[in-house]
Short mmCIF file of C-alpha atoms in Angstrom, two decimals:
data_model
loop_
_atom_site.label_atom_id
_atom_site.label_comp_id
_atom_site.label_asym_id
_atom_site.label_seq_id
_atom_site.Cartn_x
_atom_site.Cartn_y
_atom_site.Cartn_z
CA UNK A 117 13.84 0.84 -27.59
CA UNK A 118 12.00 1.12 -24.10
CA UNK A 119 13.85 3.03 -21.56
CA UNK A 120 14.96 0.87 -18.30
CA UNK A 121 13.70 1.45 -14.48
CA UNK A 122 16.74 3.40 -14.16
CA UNK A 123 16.61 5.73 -17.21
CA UNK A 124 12.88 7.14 -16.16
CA UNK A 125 12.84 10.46 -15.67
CA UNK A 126 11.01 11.33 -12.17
CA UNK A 127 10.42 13.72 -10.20
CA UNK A 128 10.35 14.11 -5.93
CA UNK A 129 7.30 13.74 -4.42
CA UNK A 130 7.34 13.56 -0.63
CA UNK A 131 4.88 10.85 0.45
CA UNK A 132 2.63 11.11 2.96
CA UNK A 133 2.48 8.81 6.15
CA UNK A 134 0.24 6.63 3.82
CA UNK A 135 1.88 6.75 0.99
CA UNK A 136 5.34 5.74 3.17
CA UNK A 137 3.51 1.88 2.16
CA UNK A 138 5.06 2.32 -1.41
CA UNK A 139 8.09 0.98 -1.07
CA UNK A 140 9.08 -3.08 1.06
CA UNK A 141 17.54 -6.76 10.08
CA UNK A 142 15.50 -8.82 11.42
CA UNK A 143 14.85 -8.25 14.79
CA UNK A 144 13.27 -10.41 17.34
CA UNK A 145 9.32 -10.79 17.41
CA UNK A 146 8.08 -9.70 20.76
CA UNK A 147 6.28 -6.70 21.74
CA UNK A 148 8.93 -3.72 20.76
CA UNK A 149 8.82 -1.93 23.68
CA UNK A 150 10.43 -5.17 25.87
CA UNK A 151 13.93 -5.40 23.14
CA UNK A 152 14.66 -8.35 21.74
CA UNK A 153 14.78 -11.87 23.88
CA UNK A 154 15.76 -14.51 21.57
CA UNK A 155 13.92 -17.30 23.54
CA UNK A 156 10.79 -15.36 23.34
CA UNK A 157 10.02 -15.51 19.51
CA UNK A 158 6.91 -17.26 18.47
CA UNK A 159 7.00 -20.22 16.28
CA UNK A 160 4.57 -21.02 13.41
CA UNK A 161 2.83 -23.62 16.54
CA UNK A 162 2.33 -20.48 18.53
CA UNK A 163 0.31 -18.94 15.82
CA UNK A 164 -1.50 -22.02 15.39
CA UNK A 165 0.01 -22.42 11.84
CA UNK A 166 2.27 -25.32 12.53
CA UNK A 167 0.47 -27.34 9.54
CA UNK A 168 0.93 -24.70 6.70
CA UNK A 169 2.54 -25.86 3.45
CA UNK A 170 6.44 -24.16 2.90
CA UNK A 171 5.60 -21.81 0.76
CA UNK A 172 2.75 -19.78 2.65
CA UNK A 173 5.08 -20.63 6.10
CA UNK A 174 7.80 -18.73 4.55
CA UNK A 175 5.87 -16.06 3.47
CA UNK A 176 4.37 -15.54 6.64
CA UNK A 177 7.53 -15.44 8.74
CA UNK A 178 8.56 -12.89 6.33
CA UNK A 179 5.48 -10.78 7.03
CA UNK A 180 6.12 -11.59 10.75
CA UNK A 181 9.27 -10.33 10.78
CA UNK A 182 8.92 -6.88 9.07
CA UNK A 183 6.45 -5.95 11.65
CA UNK A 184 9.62 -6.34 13.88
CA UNK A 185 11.96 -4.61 11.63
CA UNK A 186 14.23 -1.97 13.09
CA UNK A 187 13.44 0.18 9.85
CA UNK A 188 9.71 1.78 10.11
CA UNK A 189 9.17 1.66 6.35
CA UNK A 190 9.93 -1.91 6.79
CA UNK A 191 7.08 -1.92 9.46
CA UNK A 192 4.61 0.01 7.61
CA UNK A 193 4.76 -2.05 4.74
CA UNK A 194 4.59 -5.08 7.05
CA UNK A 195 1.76 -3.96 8.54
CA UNK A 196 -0.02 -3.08 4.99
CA UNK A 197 0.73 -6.98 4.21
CA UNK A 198 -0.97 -8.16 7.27
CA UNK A 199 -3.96 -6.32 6.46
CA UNK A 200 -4.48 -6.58 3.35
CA UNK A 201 -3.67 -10.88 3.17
CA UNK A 202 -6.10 -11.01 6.03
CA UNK A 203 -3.34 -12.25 8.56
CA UNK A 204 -5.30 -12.06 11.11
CA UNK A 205 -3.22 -14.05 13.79
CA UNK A 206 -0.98 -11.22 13.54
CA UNK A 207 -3.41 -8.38 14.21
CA UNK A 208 -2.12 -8.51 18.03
CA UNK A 209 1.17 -7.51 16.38
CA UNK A 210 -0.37 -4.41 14.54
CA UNK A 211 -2.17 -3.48 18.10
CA UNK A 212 0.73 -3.10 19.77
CA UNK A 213 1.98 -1.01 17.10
CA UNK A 214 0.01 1.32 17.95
CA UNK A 215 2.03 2.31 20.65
CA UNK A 216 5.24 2.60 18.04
CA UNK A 217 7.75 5.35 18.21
CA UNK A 218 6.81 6.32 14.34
CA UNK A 219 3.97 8.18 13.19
CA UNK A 220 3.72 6.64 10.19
CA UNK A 221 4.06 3.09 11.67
CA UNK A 222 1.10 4.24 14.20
CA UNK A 223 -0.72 5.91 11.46
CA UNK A 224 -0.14 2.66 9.71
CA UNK A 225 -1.54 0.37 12.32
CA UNK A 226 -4.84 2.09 13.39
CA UNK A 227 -5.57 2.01 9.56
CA UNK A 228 -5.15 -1.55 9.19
CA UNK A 229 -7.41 -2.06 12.27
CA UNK A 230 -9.85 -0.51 11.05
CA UNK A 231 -9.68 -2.08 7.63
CA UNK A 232 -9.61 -5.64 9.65
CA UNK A 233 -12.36 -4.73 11.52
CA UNK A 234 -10.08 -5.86 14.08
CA UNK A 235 -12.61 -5.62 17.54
CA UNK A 236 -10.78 -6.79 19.83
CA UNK A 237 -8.19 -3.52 19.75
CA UNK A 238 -11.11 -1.34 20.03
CA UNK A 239 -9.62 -0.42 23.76
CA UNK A 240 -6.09 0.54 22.52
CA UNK A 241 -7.21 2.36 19.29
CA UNK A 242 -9.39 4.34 22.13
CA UNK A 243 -5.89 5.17 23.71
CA UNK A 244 -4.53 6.50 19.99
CA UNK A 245 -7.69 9.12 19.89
CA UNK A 246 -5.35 11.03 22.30
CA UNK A 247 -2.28 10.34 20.20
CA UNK A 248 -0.19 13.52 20.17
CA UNK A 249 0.10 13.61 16.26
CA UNK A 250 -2.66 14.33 14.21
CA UNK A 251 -2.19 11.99 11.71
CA UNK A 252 -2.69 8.77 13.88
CA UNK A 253 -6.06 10.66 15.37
CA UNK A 254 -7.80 10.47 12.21
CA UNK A 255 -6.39 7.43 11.88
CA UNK A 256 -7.74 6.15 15.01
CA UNK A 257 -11.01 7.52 14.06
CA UNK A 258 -10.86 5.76 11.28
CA UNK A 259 -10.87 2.83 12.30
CA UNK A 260 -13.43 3.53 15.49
CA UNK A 261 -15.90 4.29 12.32
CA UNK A 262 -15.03 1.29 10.80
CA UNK A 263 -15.49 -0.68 14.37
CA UNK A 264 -19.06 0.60 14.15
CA UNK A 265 -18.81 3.70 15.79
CA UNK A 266 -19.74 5.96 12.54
CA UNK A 267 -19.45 9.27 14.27
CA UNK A 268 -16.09 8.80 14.14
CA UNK A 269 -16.09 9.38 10.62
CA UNK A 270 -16.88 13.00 11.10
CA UNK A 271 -13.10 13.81 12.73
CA UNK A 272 -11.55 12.05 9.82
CA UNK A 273 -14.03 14.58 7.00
CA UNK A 274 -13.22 17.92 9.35
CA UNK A 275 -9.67 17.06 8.84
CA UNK A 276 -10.08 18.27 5.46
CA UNK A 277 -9.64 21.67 6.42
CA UNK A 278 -6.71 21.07 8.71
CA UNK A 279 -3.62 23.67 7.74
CA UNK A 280 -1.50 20.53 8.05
CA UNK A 281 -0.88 19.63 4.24
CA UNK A 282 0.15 15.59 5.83
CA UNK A 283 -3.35 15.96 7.64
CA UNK A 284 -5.15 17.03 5.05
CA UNK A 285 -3.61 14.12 2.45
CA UNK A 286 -4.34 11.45 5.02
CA UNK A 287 -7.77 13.01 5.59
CA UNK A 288 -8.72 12.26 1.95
CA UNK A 289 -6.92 8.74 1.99
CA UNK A 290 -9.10 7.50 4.53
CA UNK A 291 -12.07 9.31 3.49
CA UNK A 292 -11.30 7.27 -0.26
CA UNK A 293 -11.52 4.00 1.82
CA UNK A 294 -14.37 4.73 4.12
CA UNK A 295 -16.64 4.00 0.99
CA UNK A 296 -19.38 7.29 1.31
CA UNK A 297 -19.81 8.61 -1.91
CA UNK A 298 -21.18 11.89 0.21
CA UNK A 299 -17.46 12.88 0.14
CA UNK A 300 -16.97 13.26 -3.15
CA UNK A 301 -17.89 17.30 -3.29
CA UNK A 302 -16.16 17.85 -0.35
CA UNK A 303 -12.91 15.50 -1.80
CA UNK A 304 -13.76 17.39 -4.94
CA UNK A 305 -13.48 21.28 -3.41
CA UNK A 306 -10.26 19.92 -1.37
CA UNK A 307 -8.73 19.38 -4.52
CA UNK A 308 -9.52 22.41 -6.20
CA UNK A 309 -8.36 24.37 -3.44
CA UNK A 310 -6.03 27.36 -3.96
CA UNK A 311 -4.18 26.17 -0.35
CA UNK A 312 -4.14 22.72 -0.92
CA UNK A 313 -0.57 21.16 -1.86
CA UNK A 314 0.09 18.78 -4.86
CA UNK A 315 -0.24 15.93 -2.55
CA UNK A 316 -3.37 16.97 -1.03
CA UNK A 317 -4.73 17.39 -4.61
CA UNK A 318 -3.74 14.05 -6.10
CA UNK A 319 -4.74 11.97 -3.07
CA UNK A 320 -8.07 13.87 -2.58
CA UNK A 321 -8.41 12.65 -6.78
CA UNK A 322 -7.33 9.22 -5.77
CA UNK A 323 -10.25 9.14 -3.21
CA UNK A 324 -12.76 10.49 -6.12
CA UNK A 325 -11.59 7.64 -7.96
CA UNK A 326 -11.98 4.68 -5.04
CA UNK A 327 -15.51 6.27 -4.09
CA UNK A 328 -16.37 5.84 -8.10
CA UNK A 329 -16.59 9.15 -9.43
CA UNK A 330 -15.70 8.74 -13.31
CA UNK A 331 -15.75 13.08 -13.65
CA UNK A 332 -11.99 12.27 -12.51
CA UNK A 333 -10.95 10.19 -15.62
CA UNK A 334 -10.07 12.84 -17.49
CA UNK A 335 -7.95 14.21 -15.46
CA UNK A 336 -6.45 10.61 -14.40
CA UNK A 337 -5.72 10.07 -18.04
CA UNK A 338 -4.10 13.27 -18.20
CA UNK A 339 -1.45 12.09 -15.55
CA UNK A 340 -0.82 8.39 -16.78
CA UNK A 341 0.23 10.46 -19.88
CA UNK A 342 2.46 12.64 -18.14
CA UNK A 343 5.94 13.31 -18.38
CA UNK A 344 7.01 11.82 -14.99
CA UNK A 345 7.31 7.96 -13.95
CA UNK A 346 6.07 9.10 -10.39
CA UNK A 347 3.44 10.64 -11.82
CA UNK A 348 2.34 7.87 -14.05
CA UNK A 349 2.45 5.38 -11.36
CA UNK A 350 0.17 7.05 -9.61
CA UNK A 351 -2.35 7.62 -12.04
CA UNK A 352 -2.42 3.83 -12.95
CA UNK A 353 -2.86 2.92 -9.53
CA UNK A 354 -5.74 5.84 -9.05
CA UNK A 355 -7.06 4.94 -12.89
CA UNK A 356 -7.08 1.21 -11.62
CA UNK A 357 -9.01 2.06 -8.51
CA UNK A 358 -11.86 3.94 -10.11
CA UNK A 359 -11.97 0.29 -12.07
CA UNK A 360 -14.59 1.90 -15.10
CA UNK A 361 -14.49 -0.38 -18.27
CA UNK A 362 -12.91 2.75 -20.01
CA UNK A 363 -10.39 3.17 -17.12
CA UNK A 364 -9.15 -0.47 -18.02
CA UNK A 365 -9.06 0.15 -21.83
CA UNK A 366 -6.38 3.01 -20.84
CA UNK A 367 -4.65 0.79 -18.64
CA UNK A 368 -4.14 -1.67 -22.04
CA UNK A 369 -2.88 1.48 -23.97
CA UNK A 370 0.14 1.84 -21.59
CA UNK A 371 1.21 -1.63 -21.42
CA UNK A 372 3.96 -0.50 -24.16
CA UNK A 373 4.73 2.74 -22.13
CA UNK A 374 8.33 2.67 -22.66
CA UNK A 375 8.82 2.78 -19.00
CA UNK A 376 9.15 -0.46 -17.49
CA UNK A 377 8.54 0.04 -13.82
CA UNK A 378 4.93 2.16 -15.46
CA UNK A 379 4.57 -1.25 -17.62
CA UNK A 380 4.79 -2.94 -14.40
CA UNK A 381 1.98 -0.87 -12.38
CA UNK A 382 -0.25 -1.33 -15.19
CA UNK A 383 0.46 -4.90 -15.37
CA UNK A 384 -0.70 -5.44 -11.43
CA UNK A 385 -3.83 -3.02 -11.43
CA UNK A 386 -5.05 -5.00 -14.76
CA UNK A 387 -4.62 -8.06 -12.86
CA UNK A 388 -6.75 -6.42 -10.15
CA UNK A 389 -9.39 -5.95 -12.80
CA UNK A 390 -9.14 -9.39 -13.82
CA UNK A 391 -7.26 -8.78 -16.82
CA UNK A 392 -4.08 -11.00 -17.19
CA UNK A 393 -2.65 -9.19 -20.47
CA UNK A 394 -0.16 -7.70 -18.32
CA UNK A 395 1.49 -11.24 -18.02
CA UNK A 396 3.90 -10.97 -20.37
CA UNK A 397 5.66 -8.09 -19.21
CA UNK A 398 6.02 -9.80 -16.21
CA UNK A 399 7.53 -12.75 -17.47
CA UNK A 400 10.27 -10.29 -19.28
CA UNK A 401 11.52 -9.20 -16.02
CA UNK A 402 12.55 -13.01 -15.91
CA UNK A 403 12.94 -13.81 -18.93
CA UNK A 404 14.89 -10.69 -20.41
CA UNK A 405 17.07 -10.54 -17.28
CA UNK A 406 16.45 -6.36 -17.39
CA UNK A 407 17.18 -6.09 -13.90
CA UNK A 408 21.11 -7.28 -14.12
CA UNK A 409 22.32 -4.05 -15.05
CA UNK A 410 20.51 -1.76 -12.47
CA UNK A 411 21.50 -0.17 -9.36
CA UNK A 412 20.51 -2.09 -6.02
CA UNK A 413 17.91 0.53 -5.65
CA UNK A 414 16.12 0.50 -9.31
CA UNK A 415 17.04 -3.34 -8.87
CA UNK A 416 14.77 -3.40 -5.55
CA UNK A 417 12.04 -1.20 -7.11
CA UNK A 418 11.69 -3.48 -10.38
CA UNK A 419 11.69 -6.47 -8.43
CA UNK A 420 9.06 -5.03 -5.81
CA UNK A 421 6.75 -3.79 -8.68
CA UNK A 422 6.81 -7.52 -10.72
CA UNK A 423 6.24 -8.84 -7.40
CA UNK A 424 3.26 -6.78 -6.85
CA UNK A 425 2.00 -7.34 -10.19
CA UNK A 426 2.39 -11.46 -9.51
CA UNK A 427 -0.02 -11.08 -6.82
CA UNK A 428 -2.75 -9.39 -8.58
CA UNK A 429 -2.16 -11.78 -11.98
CA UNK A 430 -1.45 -14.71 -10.34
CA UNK A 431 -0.93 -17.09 -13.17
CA UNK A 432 1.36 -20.58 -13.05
CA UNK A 433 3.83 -18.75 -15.32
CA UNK A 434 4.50 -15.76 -13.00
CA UNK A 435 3.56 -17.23 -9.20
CA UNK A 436 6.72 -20.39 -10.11
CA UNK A 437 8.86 -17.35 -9.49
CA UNK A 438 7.57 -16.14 -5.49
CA UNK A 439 10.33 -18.29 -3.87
CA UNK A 440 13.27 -16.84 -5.49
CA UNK A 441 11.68 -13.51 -4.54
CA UNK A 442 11.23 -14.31 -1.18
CA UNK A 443 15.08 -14.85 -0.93
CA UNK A 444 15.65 -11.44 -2.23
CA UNK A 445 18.68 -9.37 -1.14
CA UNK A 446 16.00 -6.79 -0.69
CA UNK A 447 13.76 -6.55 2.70
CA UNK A 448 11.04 -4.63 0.50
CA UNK A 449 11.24 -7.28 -2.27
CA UNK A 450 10.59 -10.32 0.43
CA UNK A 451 7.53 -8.77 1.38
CA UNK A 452 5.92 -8.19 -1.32
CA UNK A 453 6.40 -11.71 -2.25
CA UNK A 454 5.19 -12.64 0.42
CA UNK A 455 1.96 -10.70 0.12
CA UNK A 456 1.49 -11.90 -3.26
CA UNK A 457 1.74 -15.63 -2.10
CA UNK A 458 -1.00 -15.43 0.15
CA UNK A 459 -3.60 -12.87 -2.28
CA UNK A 460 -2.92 -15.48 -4.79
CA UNK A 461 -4.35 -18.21 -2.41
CA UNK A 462 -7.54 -16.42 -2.33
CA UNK A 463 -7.75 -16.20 -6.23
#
């Protein structure tokens, strides 16, 4: 019998300002720092989006309105969805978020900048080079390098060696999505480190494993077949990055993990590979009903995960079931329905 979300056993890890994106009160969309007017938020005509179909309208008011969330998870995920759907007629939301009383929601934004290639901020992520926290610096540099300005790149490799443990995990997540497969030794000493912290080490692997070094599969199969649900998770999602033919064929192998949530992650970073055997276990969430009997938080976690997974497969069967997500109880639940709406528009 395969154990439910709620029966896996797990272990802590705290995430990093990066990692805060792993889990999905409205609030009025202006600019943050001016409260809430209620005459003053946008309609789909002010974005220019007054012709979109239902569907992709409510999916993009739900993205609109996490980025005004009182919660900052709520925001960081928000802002991971705009980026990552290519929403780009909110990308004067994410500027502005720069300015944000969370790091992580700062962090957040200069990140998805840069990954938007987002010009026209170029001025304000200037401004977050002075940022008082670390974290949003390399951040900001970041996304200056990815703006063109390559020397920027340098701050984000130096921050290797900062004694900040958060620094140093952010360091090699950004390094991992600058592309420069230069990094590698340095991502590679980082991890081997004596002073470097479980975090630092896994997300310096993860990096290895988005810049395409395949000496990390071992290791990466090592932790898919670990103990821990966390753990596993995380491996998939690294072991789907590095994206290597034999990478995939363990990816199949745990599709009967008997962890479900695991199940799921495999499920969406097949479908990433183009690789819809995941399907079914998708459908079983449906089908099976498995979430009735878990708490609102494994409940919210399931239903975030098969979400996920929807917008990476992105068959009829699975994609029938976005608007009744989309309703979901759950804030984090909404939006990644919502991103999987629009990143199965592009498939």
């Amino acid at each position: 019998m395969k154990n439910q979300p709620g029966e896996a056993k797990s272990r802590e890890h705290k995430p990093v300002a990066t990692a805060a994106a792993s889990a999905f009160v409205f609030a009025c969309l202006v600019v943050f720092v001016l409260g809430c007017n209620e005459t003053s938020v946008p309609t789909m005509t002010d974005y220019g989006l007054g012709g979109m179909d239902p569907i992709r309208a409510e999916a993009f008011g739900i993205i609109r309105d996490g980025l005004a969330d009182a919660y900052p998870q709520i925001r960081v995920n928000a802002i991971e969805v705009v980026a990552t759907t290519n929403q780009t007629t909110l990308m004067r939301n994410v500027q502005h978020m720069l300015e944000d009383d969370s790091m992580p929601v700062r962090f957040a934004a200069a990140v998805a900048i840069g990954d938007s290639e987002y010009s026209i901020a170029r001025t304000s992520v200037q401004r977050a080079l002075r940022d008082r926290d670390a974290n949003v610096v390399i951040a900001a540099s970041y996304a200056m390098g990815r703006l063109g300005y390559k020397e920027y790149f340098e701050v984000v490799r130096k921050a290797l060696l900062s004694d900040d443990q958060t620094v140093r995990a952010n360091a090699a997540f950004l390094l991992g999505r600058i592309g420069d497969a230069s990094a590698i030794e340095l991502l590679n000493r980082t991890q081997q480190s004596t002073d470097s912290s479980d975090k630092v080490r896994f997300q310096a692997l993860e990096a290895r494993a988005q810049l395409g070094d395949q000496q990390v599969l071992r290791k990466l199969w090592a932790i898919v077949y670990s103990g821990y649900s966390d753990d596993k998770i995380m491996g998939v999602r690294a072991m789907g990055a590095l994206g290597t033919q034999t990478a995939r064929d363990i990816l199949v192998t745990k599709l009967d993990d008997d962890i479900l949530e695991v199940r799921l992650a495999v499920a969406e970073q097949l479908g990433k590979l183009g690789d819809t055997s995941g399907e079914p276990e998708v459908l079983g969430v449906f089908e099976k009903g498995v979430t009735a009997g878990l708490d609102e938080q494994a409940r919210a976690r399931t239903n975030v995960l098969t979400a996920l997974a929807i917008g990476q497969i992105c068959t009829p069967p699975l994609t029938q079931h976005l608007p009744k997500l989309m309703k979901n109880e759950s804030k984090s639940v909404r939006l990644a329905a919502a991103k999987a709406v629009f990143l199965c528009q592009t498939k």
